[in-house]
XYZ file of C-alpha atoms in Angstrom:
757
model
C -45.971 -17.961 -36.842
C -47.528 -21.331 -37.459
C -45.324 -24.006 -38.947
C -46.603 -26.617 -41.360
C -48.351 -29.630 -39.873
C -47.874 -33.171 -40.973
C -51.146 -34.615 -42.321
C -53.050 -36.434 -39.609
C -50.963 -35.164 -36.702
C -50.655 -32.045 -34.577
C -46.916 -31.730 -34.998
C -44.582 -29.841 -37.353
C -43.706 -31.584 -40.555
C -39.962 -31.182 -39.916
C -38.068 -33.916 -41.780
C -41.323 -35.650 -42.764
C -41.010 -34.822 -46.474
C -38.305 -35.063 -49.099
C -38.494 -31.267 -49.527
C -37.687 -30.754 -45.869
C -34.776 -33.203 -46.055
C -33.431 -31.381 -49.097
C -33.830 -28.048 -47.311
C -31.887 -29.418 -44.333
C -29.091 -30.650 -46.593
C -28.823 -27.242 -48.273
C -28.730 -25.481 -44.917
C -26.006 -27.828 -43.619
C -23.881 -27.228 -46.707
C -24.455 -23.480 -46.406
C -23.449 -23.616 -42.757
C -20.102 -25.203 -43.634
C -19.386 -22.454 -46.189
C -20.662 -19.843 -43.730
C -18.343 -20.986 -40.930
C -15.375 -21.112 -43.317
C -15.980 -17.516 -44.460
C -16.400 -16.256 -40.896
C -13.005 -17.690 -39.894
C -10.956 -16.158 -42.734
C -8.332 -13.785 -41.257
C -8.515 -10.175 -42.461
C -6.848 -6.886 -41.760
C -8.333 -4.641 -39.110
C -9.504 -2.197 -41.796
C -11.238 -4.986 -43.722
C -12.904 -6.195 -40.518
C -14.375 -2.720 -39.966
C -15.680 -2.506 -43.546
C -17.176 -6.026 -43.466
C -18.833 -5.369 -40.120
C -20.270 -2.022 -41.236
C -21.790 -3.598 -44.344
C -23.270 -6.549 -42.457
C -24.668 -4.338 -39.675
C -26.404 -2.231 -42.329
C -28.045 -5.356 -43.759
C -28.861 -6.517 -40.225
C -30.649 -3.244 -39.488
C -32.677 -3.567 -42.691
C -33.681 -7.143 -41.831
C -34.704 -6.025 -38.357
C -37.051 -3.389 -39.773
C -38.364 -5.796 -42.419
C -39.058 -8.510 -39.868
C -40.821 -6.184 -37.427
C -43.067 -4.616 -40.080
C -43.683 -7.466 -42.532
C -47.151 -9.036 -42.589
C -46.189 -11.880 -44.919
C -45.014 -14.926 -42.863
C -42.461 -15.815 -45.546
C -40.820 -12.385 -45.309
C -40.760 -12.570 -41.540
C -39.148 -16.011 -41.747
C -36.538 -14.739 -44.209
C -35.759 -11.782 -41.955
C -35.564 -14.023 -38.886
C -33.145 -16.501 -40.462
C -31.019 -13.724 -41.965
C -30.709 -12.000 -38.583
C -29.625 -15.306 -37.066
C -27.050 -15.806 -39.813
C -25.562 -12.291 -39.645
C -25.434 -12.179 -35.852
C -23.799 -15.600 -35.741
C -21.278 -14.524 -38.407
C -20.172 -11.400 -36.521
C -20.090 -13.201 -33.169
C -18.128 -16.104 -34.626
C -15.551 -13.701 -36.060
C -15.196 -12.146 -32.622
C -14.810 -15.513 -30.875
C -12.289 -16.689 -33.497
C -10.245 -13.522 -33.005
C -10.415 -13.952 -29.220
C -9.216 -17.554 -29.471
C -6.384 -16.964 -31.943
C -5.106 -13.401 -31.389
C -6.041 -12.104 -27.944
C -5.512 -14.705 -25.217
C -3.014 -13.454 -22.582
C -0.570 -16.342 -22.752
C 2.568 -14.205 -22.348
C 1.861 -12.336 -19.096
C 2.408 -15.036 -16.514
C 0.346 -17.822 -15.006
C -2.190 -15.617 -13.177
C -3.044 -13.578 -16.272
C -3.276 -16.733 -18.376
C -5.684 -18.439 -15.953
C -7.848 -15.352 -15.476
C -7.824 -14.626 -19.211
C -8.889 -18.182 -20.027
C -11.708 -17.945 -17.457
C -12.949 -14.762 -19.118
C -12.708 -16.390 -22.545
C -14.642 -19.402 -21.210
C -17.387 -17.076 -19.923
C -17.579 -15.373 -23.319
C -17.573 -18.763 -25.043
C -20.458 -19.839 -22.820
C -22.411 -16.748 -23.853
C -21.732 -17.469 -27.531
C -22.900 -21.098 -27.293
C -25.947 -20.056 -25.272
C -26.778 -17.516 -27.974
C -26.548 -20.258 -30.631
C -28.938 -22.434 -28.630
C -31.348 -19.514 -28.445
C -31.156 -18.988 -32.201
C -31.726 -22.678 -32.847
C -34.757 -22.806 -30.558
C -36.298 -19.664 -32.062
C -35.573 -20.429 -35.697
C -39.084 -21.867 -36.267
C -41.627 -20.854 -33.599
C -44.719 -23.033 -33.726
C -48.177 -21.689 -32.841
C -51.014 -24.117 -32.089
C -54.712 -23.421 -32.312
C -57.270 -25.009 -30.047
C -59.111 -28.088 -31.337
C -62.861 -27.880 -30.587
C -64.415 -30.664 -28.527
C -66.960 -32.943 -30.201
C -70.644 -32.375 -29.456
C -71.049 -35.958 -28.250
C -70.151 -35.893 -24.538
C -69.866 -39.681 -24.457
C -66.552 -39.590 -26.339
C -65.012 -37.085 -23.947
C -62.501 -38.496 -21.454
C -62.867 -38.264 -17.679
C -60.508 -35.616 -16.318
C -58.988 -35.663 -12.829
C -57.832 -32.275 -11.583
C -55.043 -32.581 -9.024
C -54.289 -29.603 -6.758
C -51.185 -30.552 -4.712
C -50.598 -28.518 -1.551
C -48.092 -28.735 1.278
C -47.993 -25.758 3.647
C -49.784 -23.015 1.749
C -52.457 -20.861 3.389
C -55.985 -22.283 2.812
C -57.042 -18.839 1.561
C -54.665 -19.329 -1.393
C -56.095 -22.763 -2.170
C -59.767 -21.798 -1.890
C -60.135 -19.799 -5.183
C -58.303 -22.539 -7.094
C -60.701 -25.224 -5.830
C -63.737 -23.074 -6.622
C -62.538 -22.286 -10.159
C -61.556 -25.904 -10.845
C -65.012 -27.192 -9.886
C -66.816 -24.803 -12.239
C -64.883 -25.375 -15.441
C -66.900 -25.673 -18.637
C -66.821 -29.444 -18.979
C -69.421 -32.171 -18.423
C -69.914 -32.373 -14.647
C -69.993 -36.154 -14.506
C -66.597 -36.293 -16.215
C -64.877 -33.647 -14.096
C -63.259 -34.765 -10.819
C -61.369 -32.307 -8.606
C -59.024 -33.447 -5.823
C -57.085 -31.558 -3.175
C -53.850 -33.509 -2.566
C -52.889 -32.437 0.932
C -49.280 -33.267 1.783
C -49.609 -31.134 4.882
C -52.231 -33.470 6.326
C -50.354 -36.754 6.137
C -50.361 -39.139 9.080
C -46.699 -38.221 9.511
C -47.624 -34.548 9.907
C -50.683 -35.140 12.090
C -48.625 -37.236 14.505
C -45.578 -34.994 14.663
C -43.561 -35.271 17.879
C -43.958 -31.514 18.321
C -47.508 -31.018 19.722
C -47.773 -27.500 18.288
C -46.875 -28.702 14.789
C -49.308 -31.627 15.056
C -52.109 -29.305 16.200
C -51.411 -26.858 13.343
C -51.462 -29.746 10.839
C -54.814 -30.970 12.241
C -56.328 -27.486 12.032
C -55.132 -26.905 8.467
C -56.246 -30.369 7.310
C -59.736 -29.815 8.715
C -59.972 -26.451 6.962
C -58.904 -27.969 3.633
C -61.373 -30.827 4.023
C -64.133 -28.264 4.644
C -63.200 -26.306 1.497
C -63.165 -29.487 -0.605
C -66.484 -30.703 0.805
C -68.125 -27.281 0.464
C -67.343 -26.947 -3.251
C -67.664 -30.563 -4.372
C -64.002 -31.597 -4.522
C -62.326 -34.690 -3.144
C -59.679 -34.630 -0.428
C -56.724 -37.031 -0.542
C -53.660 -37.421 1.643
C -51.184 -40.201 2.472
C -49.208 -41.790 5.274
C -45.777 -40.214 4.829
C -44.226 -37.273 2.983
C -42.022 -39.232 0.592
C -40.612 -37.882 -2.708
C -42.223 -34.451 -2.309
C -44.688 -33.352 -5.017
C -44.045 -36.377 -7.238
C -44.832 -38.723 -4.343
C -47.990 -36.769 -3.520
C -49.290 -37.114 -7.085
C -48.307 -40.784 -7.339
C -50.163 -41.566 -4.118
C -53.327 -39.980 -5.542
C -53.118 -42.067 -8.719
C -54.174 -45.174 -6.777
C -57.420 -43.450 -5.723
C -58.544 -41.933 -9.034
C -59.355 -43.272 -12.492
C -59.455 -40.279 -14.881
C -58.099 -40.753 -18.394
C -56.490 -37.304 -18.329
C -54.877 -35.387 -15.466
C -54.835 -31.625 -15.107
C -52.158 -30.609 -12.596
C -52.616 -27.220 -10.911
C -50.404 -25.646 -8.290
C -52.603 -24.569 -5.422
C -52.122 -20.893 -6.335
C -52.900 -21.391 -10.057
C -56.559 -20.432 -10.490
C -57.783 -21.922 -13.798
C -59.973 -20.139 -16.342
C -63.347 -21.728 -17.011
C -62.432 -22.633 -20.607
C -59.180 -24.451 -19.770
C -60.403 -27.960 -20.545
C -62.503 -26.822 -23.494
C -59.334 -25.578 -25.180
C -56.953 -28.418 -24.246
C -58.710 -31.789 -24.185
C -59.203 -31.789 -27.969
C -55.451 -32.169 -28.534
C -55.527 -35.551 -26.776
C -58.507 -36.754 -28.807
C -56.698 -35.830 -32.018
C -53.391 -37.566 -31.262
C -53.198 -40.728 -29.127
C -49.395 -40.376 -28.832
C -49.628 -37.039 -27.044
C -48.458 -37.336 -23.429
C -48.472 -33.764 -22.126
C -49.920 -30.450 -23.245
C -48.316 -27.577 -21.351
C -49.852 -24.084 -21.177
C -48.235 -20.881 -19.849
C -47.728 -20.237 -16.165
C -49.492 -16.896 -16.129
C -48.780 -14.775 -13.059
C -51.053 -12.005 -11.860
C -48.845 -10.853 -8.992
C -45.365 -9.323 -9.302
C -42.193 -11.251 -8.597
C -39.674 -9.560 -6.239
C -37.869 -7.904 -9.151
C -41.073 -6.389 -10.530
C -42.372 -5.435 -7.092
C -39.195 -3.883 -5.689
C -38.374 -2.037 -8.939
C -42.045 -1.075 -9.428
C -42.279 -2.357 -13.028
C -45.192 -4.781 -12.764
C -47.893 -2.586 -14.299
C -45.962 -1.330 -17.325
C -43.473 -4.034 -18.315
C -43.842 -7.573 -19.685
C -43.769 -10.330 -17.056
C -40.389 -12.046 -16.618
C -41.769 -15.517 -17.362
C -43.138 -14.464 -20.753
C -39.721 -14.758 -22.378
C -39.868 -18.487 -21.683
C -43.582 -19.125 -22.158
C -44.291 -16.733 -25.026
C -41.051 -17.159 -27.011
C -38.967 -20.146 -25.945
C -41.671 -22.780 -25.433
C -43.199 -22.213 -28.928
C -39.682 -22.630 -30.321
C -39.114 -25.810 -28.324
C -42.488 -27.090 -29.501
C -41.384 -27.047 -33.133
C -38.549 -29.408 -32.216
C -40.823 -31.687 -30.172
C -39.090 -30.687 -26.922
C -41.601 -28.570 -25.016
C -41.910 -29.977 -21.517
C -44.172 -30.322 -18.481
C -43.557 -27.415 -16.085
C -45.334 -28.772 -13.004
C -48.655 -26.969 -13.325
C -51.215 -25.725 -15.872
C -50.658 -28.889 -17.917
C -52.798 -31.818 -19.008
C -51.235 -35.313 -19.013
C -52.376 -38.679 -20.319
C -52.880 -41.057 -17.377
C -52.076 -44.251 -19.288
C -48.558 -42.987 -20.074
C -47.930 -42.114 -16.433
C -49.006 -45.654 -15.537
C -46.502 -47.046 -18.053
C -43.797 -44.920 -16.453
C -44.683 -46.282 -13.034
C -45.843 -42.844 -11.890
C -44.472 -39.326 -12.015
C -40.673 -39.492 -11.996
C -38.957 -38.551 -8.763
C -35.198 -39.033 -9.070
C -34.706 -35.266 -9.361
C -36.316 -32.215 -7.768
C -37.752 -31.117 -11.133
C -40.105 -34.056 -11.516
C -42.003 -32.312 -14.326
C -39.216 -32.042 -16.926
C -37.850 -35.423 -15.820
C -41.229 -37.098 -16.424
C -41.396 -35.518 -19.885
C -37.968 -36.931 -20.745
C -39.069 -40.385 -19.611
C -42.244 -40.186 -21.727
C -40.321 -39.008 -24.807
C -37.991 -41.959 -24.268
C -41.010 -44.259 -24.657
C -41.855 -42.643 -27.986
C -44.633 -40.307 -26.781
C -44.960 -36.619 -27.638
C -45.159 -33.326 -25.814
C -46.902 -30.176 -27.007
C -47.338 -26.546 -26.006
C -50.466 -24.419 -26.328
C -49.614 -20.743 -25.932
C -52.672 -19.251 -24.254
C -52.650 -17.983 -20.639
C -55.403 -19.854 -18.752
C -54.315 -19.725 -15.112
C -53.885 -16.854 -12.652
C -50.883 -17.665 -10.480
C -48.889 -16.081 -7.684
C -45.189 -15.289 -7.783
C -43.015 -15.581 -4.654
C -43.233 -12.268 -2.794
C -39.718 -12.101 -1.360
C -36.278 -12.256 -2.899
C -35.424 -15.232 -0.689
C -38.505 -17.112 -1.950
C -37.557 -16.239 -5.525
C -34.064 -17.661 -4.978
C -35.464 -20.878 -3.457
C -37.532 -21.352 -6.620
C -34.770 -20.587 -9.134
C -32.085 -22.625 -7.376
C -34.466 -25.597 -7.348
C -35.019 -25.241 -11.105
C -31.307 -24.995 -11.825
C -30.394 -27.911 -9.580
C -33.166 -30.070 -11.003
C -32.182 -29.495 -14.632
C -28.554 -30.324 -13.868
C -29.697 -33.436 -11.964
C -31.658 -34.605 -15.008
C -28.554 -34.315 -17.170
C -26.313 -36.100 -14.653
C -28.726 -38.818 -13.502
C -30.660 -39.377 -16.740
C -28.234 -38.463 -19.460
C -30.439 -37.616 -22.482
C -27.736 -38.941 -24.811
C -28.284 -42.425 -23.373
C -32.093 -42.429 -23.514
C -33.847 -44.449 -26.261
C -36.248 -43.108 -28.920
C -35.108 -39.482 -28.660
C -34.227 -37.470 -31.752
C -30.833 -35.807 -31.972
C -32.529 -32.434 -31.450
C -34.324 -33.594 -28.307
C -31.038 -34.847 -26.846
C -29.344 -31.579 -27.757
C -32.055 -29.387 -26.242
C -32.307 -31.421 -23.040
C -28.567 -30.818 -22.738
C -29.267 -27.114 -23.184
C -31.799 -27.155 -20.323
C -28.892 -27.918 -17.990
C -26.332 -25.839 -19.910
C -28.510 -22.710 -19.624
C -27.961 -22.485 -15.870
C -24.256 -22.036 -16.441
C -25.088 -18.343 -16.816
C -24.498 -18.116 -13.063
C -20.773 -18.881 -13.300
C -20.312 -16.859 -16.487
C -22.036 -13.841 -14.949
C -19.848 -13.897 -11.797
C -16.682 -14.097 -13.928
C -17.848 -11.173 -16.072
C -18.497 -9.095 -12.935
C -15.064 -9.833 -11.469
C -13.148 -9.162 -14.697
C -13.115 -5.310 -14.619
C -11.843 -5.035 -11.000
C -9.214 -7.703 -11.752
C -7.791 -5.576 -14.562
C -8.328 -2.072 -13.164
C -7.287 -2.746 -9.542
C -4.711 -5.493 -9.846
C -3.429 -4.976 -13.382
C -4.183 -8.574 -14.398
C -4.053 -8.653 -18.192
C -7.117 -10.515 -19.430
C -6.726 -9.820 -23.127
C -3.613 -9.372 -25.294
C -4.703 -6.761 -27.828
C -4.878 -3.085 -28.706
C -7.934 -0.893 -28.129
C -8.666 -0.329 -31.876
C -8.454 -4.054 -32.571
C -10.707 -4.842 -29.606
C -13.293 -2.325 -30.784
C -13.134 -3.574 -34.386
C -14.183 -7.079 -33.351
C -16.208 -6.615 -30.162
C -18.440 -3.649 -31.064
C -19.991 -5.258 -34.207
C -20.657 -8.457 -32.262
C -22.210 -6.476 -29.400
C -24.425 -4.414 -31.732
C -25.533 -7.563 -33.560
C -26.359 -9.210 -30.244
C -28.462 -6.220 -29.153
C -30.315 -6.158 -32.478
C -31.085 -9.883 -32.421
C -32.145 -9.729 -28.764
C -34.546 -6.885 -29.537
C -35.903 -8.763 -32.547
C -36.608 -12.036 -30.736
C -37.342 -10.854 -27.208
C -38.026 -7.116 -27.340
C -41.785 -7.595 -27.061
C -41.508 -9.604 -23.822
C -38.316 -8.294 -22.180
C -36.835 -4.817 -21.797
C -33.159 -4.449 -22.754
C -30.772 -5.098 -19.833
C -33.506 -6.638 -17.667
C -32.104 -10.099 -18.399
C -28.768 -8.946 -16.982
C -30.493 -7.864 -13.764
C -32.327 -11.189 -13.464
C -29.136 -13.147 -14.102
C -26.978 -11.167 -11.676
C -29.520 -11.343 -8.873
C -29.650 -15.145 -9.203
C -26.000 -15.802 -10.082
C -24.261 -16.273 -6.733
C -26.902 -18.553 -5.240
C -27.572 -20.563 -8.399
C -23.816 -21.132 -8.728
C -23.716 -22.385 -5.150
C -26.671 -24.709 -5.832
C -25.090 -26.105 -9.009
C -21.848 -26.788 -7.153
C -23.833 -28.808 -4.606
C -25.333 -30.964 -7.376
C -21.967 -31.524 -9.032
C -20.532 -32.721 -5.698
C -23.540 -34.900 -4.823
C -26.071 -35.233 -7.671
C -28.734 -36.789 -5.422
C -28.272 -34.438 -2.479
C -30.721 -31.531 -3.154
C -34.152 -31.847 -1.547
C -37.380 -30.351 -2.859
C -38.117 -26.966 -1.254
C -41.589 -25.469 -1.616
C -41.643 -21.920 -2.954
C -43.246 -19.617 -0.354
C -46.390 -17.839 -1.622
C -48.883 -15.382 -0.166
C -46.439 -13.689 2.210
C -47.386 -10.292 3.660
C -44.532 -7.828 4.198
C -45.386 -5.483 7.046
C -42.386 -3.190 6.638
C -39.455 -2.355 4.390
C -36.343 -4.423 4.991
C -33.126 -5.518 3.316
C -32.931 -9.172 2.338
C -30.396 -11.178 4.308
C -29.197 -12.551 0.950
C -28.000 -9.141 -0.288
C -24.460 -9.323 1.117
C -22.636 -10.909 -1.891
C -23.736 -7.955 -4.005
C -22.221 -5.506 -1.512
C -18.893 -7.247 -2.074
C -19.255 -7.161 -5.858
C -20.354 -3.507 -5.814
C -17.445 -2.429 -3.588
C -14.948 -4.239 -5.829
C -16.472 -2.669 -8.944
C -16.506 0.876 -7.495
C -12.901 0.468 -6.370
C -12.109 -0.705 -9.878
C -13.674 2.455 -11.306
C -11.595 4.572 -8.947
C -8.365 2.783 -9.840
C -9.270 3.034 -13.519
C -9.647 6.815 -13.341
C -6.257 7.091 -11.635
C -4.627 4.791 -14.203
C -5.878 6.869 -17.129
C -3.808 9.809 -15.915
C -0.778 7.726 -14.958
C -0.731 5.429 -18.029
C -1.340 7.637 -21.084
C -0.009 4.893 -23.395
C -2.822 2.579 -22.248
C -5.785 4.955 -22.284
C -7.765 2.988 -24.872
C -7.798 -0.342 -23.026
C -8.381 1.259 -19.627
C -11.253 3.373 -20.983
C -12.921 0.298 -22.496
C -12.792 -1.658 -19.213
C -13.721 1.464 -17.242
C -16.918 1.816 -19.283
C -17.618 -1.855 -18.610
C -17.117 -1.309 -14.871
C -19.417 1.730 -14.818
C -22.157 -0.296 -16.517
C -21.643 -3.103 -13.968
C -21.937 -0.524 -11.173
C -25.311 0.575 -12.513
C -26.478 -3.034 -12.796
C -25.301 -3.923 -9.293
C -27.092 -0.884 -7.847
C -30.200 -2.103 -9.649
C -29.681 -5.521 -8.042
C -29.511 -3.861 -4.620
C -32.869 -2.277 -5.463
C -34.235 -5.780 -6.028
C -32.953 -7.014 -2.656
C -34.578 -4.051 -0.864
C -37.934 -5.601 0.085
C -40.813 -3.140 -0.052
C -43.757 -3.111 2.303
C -46.700 -5.088 0.914
C -49.966 -5.586 2.778
C -52.159 -6.943 -0.025
C -51.626 -10.697 -0.266
C -54.024 -11.402 -3.136
C -53.890 -10.146 -6.709
C -56.381 -7.884 -8.442
C -56.900 -8.357 -12.170
C -57.835 -5.653 -14.618
C -61.379 -6.307 -15.672
C -63.947 -4.381 -17.694
C -67.589 -5.446 -17.709
C -70.805 -3.369 -17.683
C -72.660 -3.358 -14.371
C -75.448 -1.722 -12.419
C -74.704 -0.749 -8.811
C -77.428 -0.452 -6.182
C -76.270 1.690 -3.242
C -78.486 2.998 -0.425
C -81.596 3.089 -2.607
C -79.750 4.674 -5.538
C -78.896 3.074 -8.876
C -75.750 3.826 -10.895
C -74.548 2.498 -14.241
C -70.888 1.807 -14.943
C -68.174 -0.803 -15.453
C -65.823 -2.900 -13.350
C -62.138 -1.847 -13.392
C -60.470 -4.652 -11.449
C -61.522 -7.721 -9.494
C -60.149 -10.182 -6.956
C -61.479 -13.079 -4.918
C -62.540 -10.767 -2.097
C -63.385 -7.459 -3.699
C -64.174 -5.365 -6.729
C -63.398 -1.866 -8.037
C -65.977 -0.153 -10.215
C -66.269 3.110 -12.128
C -69.768 4.602 -12.054
C -71.532 7.515 -13.732
C -73.322 10.251 -11.809
C -77.039 10.663 -12.600
C -77.868 13.842 -14.538
C -77.651 16.917 -12.341
C -75.871 15.169 -9.463
C -72.166 15.265 -8.647
C -71.986 13.671 -5.201
C -73.409 10.241 -4.304
C -75.216 10.065 -0.978
C -73.261 7.129 0.457
C -71.153 6.508 3.551
C -68.191 4.194 4.283
C -69.521 0.729 5.002
C -72.685 1.296 2.964
C -74.055 -1.967 1.535
C -73.627 -2.337 -2.223
C -75.239 -4.759 -4.620
C -73.787 -5.298 -8.086
C -75.744 -6.635 -11.053
C -73.508 -7.952 -13.831
C -75.014 -7.472 -17.280
C -75.325 -10.814 -19.034
C -74.596 -12.915 -15.917
C -77.110 -14.408 -13.524
C -76.924 -13.540 -9.839
C -75.724 -10.514 -7.899
C -72.636 -9.655 -5.869
C -73.042 -8.092 -2.445
C -70.507 -6.112 -0.457
C -69.717 -3.004 1.559
C -68.106 0.260 0.508
C -64.394 0.441 1.288
C -63.225 3.436 -0.736
C -64.621 6.326 -2.758
C -62.872 8.581 -5.278
C -64.312 11.449 -7.303
C -62.949 11.256 -10.876
C -64.697 14.169 -12.603
C -68.142 15.741 -12.868
C -69.449 12.679 -14.709
C -67.744 9.743 -12.969
C -66.610 8.374 -9.620
C -65.000 5.113 -8.522
C -65.741 2.769 -5.654
C -63.951 -0.091 -4.006
C -66.042 -2.726 -2.279
C -65.308 -5.767 -0.199
C -67.563 -8.767 -0.746
C -69.813 -10.087 1.986
C -70.655 -13.520 0.579
C -73.917 -14.753 1.996
C -74.207 -17.764 -0.259
C -71.853 -20.139 -2.045
C -73.262 -19.006 -5.398
C -72.023 -15.467 -4.782
C -68.505 -16.659 -4.018
C -68.517 -18.777 -7.163
C -69.663 -15.754 -9.162
C -66.886 -13.601 -7.669
C -64.197 -16.145 -8.652
C -65.626 -16.513 -12.137
C -65.744 -12.741 -12.574
C -62.114 -12.220 -11.558
C -60.436 -15.320 -12.991
C -62.908 -17.175 -15.204
C -62.117 -15.684 -18.613
C -58.879 -16.496 -20.429
C -59.743 -13.627 -22.815
C -59.195 -11.239 -19.905
C -55.802 -12.798 -19.174
C -54.764 -12.467 -22.817
C -55.820 -8.795 -22.911
C -54.054 -7.983 -19.639
C -50.809 -9.526 -20.893
C -51.037 -7.652 -24.193
C -51.384 -4.381 -22.289
C -48.011 -5.075 -20.680
C -46.233 -5.866 -23.965
C -44.711 -2.382 -24.113
C -41.310 -2.823 -25.677
C -38.440 -0.378 -25.129
C -35.495 0.643 -27.243
C -31.972 -0.227 -26.155
C -31.494 3.354 -24.970
C -34.862 3.278 -23.182
C -33.916 0.036 -21.447
C -30.558 1.465 -20.372
C -32.212 4.621 -19.001
C -34.683 2.457 -17.067
C -31.836 0.497 -15.438
C -30.067 3.761 -14.565
C -33.301 4.970 -12.961
C -33.525 1.744 -10.915
C -29.939 2.293 -9.769
C -30.482 5.925 -8.782
C -33.794 5.351 -7.009
C -34.254 1.839 -5.625
C -30.515 1.031 -5.522
C -29.476 4.200 -3.719
C -32.631 3.862 -1.602
C -31.296 0.491 -0.452
C -27.980 2.064 0.584
C -29.661 5.001 2.337
C -31.919 2.609 4.238
C -28.873 0.522 5.175
C -27.029 3.570 6.543
C -30.100 4.711 8.474
C -30.592 1.216 9.869
C -26.988 1.037 11.060
C -27.239 4.547 12.547
C -30.347 3.567 14.525
C -28.605 0.447 15.828
C -25.544 2.461 16.826
C -27.667 5.052 18.652
C -29.628 2.313 20.411
C -26.400 0.652 21.549
C -25.038 3.995 22.719
C -28.164 4.691 24.759
C -27.843 1.316 26.458
C -24.171 1.922 27.265
C -24.853 5.438 28.576
C -27.930 4.518 30.596
C -27.675 5.184 34.384
C -27.804 1.463 35.109
C -24.737 0.764 32.973
C -22.975 3.929 34.188
C -23.257 2.811 37.791
């Protein structure tokens, strides 16, 4: 949905008119009445009747909002869902605070009960932040560039790199140098922090030699494709220091920052530069980080092809919501920044390890603006391993908490109240780690050790908790169902929780202590193995399974307490399923392909061994292409051999692609498919291959839409159960087999003749 725009600007007209101020006043007054009504004590019977009526209305609003074409009806449904879900959740939290805290069962129960209540309170506040952010999503449309090239700004494209494989960097450099933008105003630079004088003169001769070899290879890539190569003396202040060093050697009016594995589409600058021409106060325009390879969760659970990408919840839902409130922020890559503002700031900020969001806060504090354009225009790589994934997420969590502690947004000038509030939320969000661990430990604490966490009866608990839970599921499906399967967020949170919590504790102890750690990319996994970081989840799973066992025994021995035990037992069973799913994530699957292939459909003509076939491409990468071809009339078998040379003519594109046959598959009597590996003889062919695979943002949009296959709550639950019973149990079976092999190997050594003698 597109919000109103203030005349002459690119930004929502929130609070710019008297009508908006009046609307805000009415909403504030309504909120006071709303909170008062939600806190009125009622009988248990009345609570059930009120909840049933409100859930009926909630279901109707859900259907109205999903089906309505009129933006006003969708907005009404959205705000009503927020109101009803908040009402039912607030009633639950009020009941928990006033009627259910275990203050009469001793110190241990009181402490544990308050911890559980704090975790639930965190979830409630986090839900309110989510509602606030998503109350008015704001969609921008690209602003066309003027025909007069003289008015266009010079753009410097920075590609920072540290220790990544040159083969990852190469496609990004090629794509960056062939963007659709005036050539004399486009300047591409490789910023090599792995080729600094400090690295080249390392005391370890092997490390120095490796740095020299890599630096020479990167210089060759830059020179070959018309890019500049920049490095510096010392590796100070990580990525921020690398960018700041390059600023002294370049003069572009705008900067496009690209991670070295973020291959840009050819139309990136065409669609983004216009925003800066239209508003001189705009500092940063962020676009989505679009990933074309699976993260460890998607890869190890085998969901990449048929489920929405994990990052889409943030980039497709949250960032448009933040944009309405003027709080979208620079995410480190795939963003255009105004150079003059960076100069005023004294460079990219570097007090924290999330220099991107920190720099945005500093720019907002000077009165500049941020914006978000929701169109995928880069093809990026996710970390391949669970350990790499954790390195990335812990860095994000630590950095956001650092920003709050070191640059308190409530003390910064020129920020609106909303911007201060949402920058607080950026740090608050990562508290999910502690809340999630507490929620996992709660069932075993009650079932195994009899620690009373809640002073209530089963009917009363159900009367307040079930309506709030149903409302939460409905609202989650409404806002996020298109980009996230139900219960997948729980898996992502659990798998991060222990290590994020540890990282946050480090920041709280020493806010300046964390150092920037580069996320590993392009790893090749030669065999299946269990991540060394899996062990905390063994502990949690064992405790939860023991809790289930104790709970079953207690049901028979405590008939007067069946309701409460059954409720917590169900909770523990669900946690068991989730933890088995987490074990599936930490079971690293063999992966030999280190580069992504994108779905791609384009008509072609293939020339193979003197024969000509018509067909279409099916997927493409930097090094190869898959095509589907039609048999000529009367022929059902092509006369080709493995390794046969192939030449591909792309309809509507100049030039040809050359390669050799790698695979052949008969589809039916009319069609067959081929896989070919490129054999680039000229630079023009390599440029064409990169443009074919990654050059069109339309292709990226279509590929993402194919994956927007939502699931019902039941469908999401069944999917998680499947993960538990396949990948999770597969993890445990592999673990047992691994230990058996080690035991047998040790036994053979002990029983060998040498040891026997």
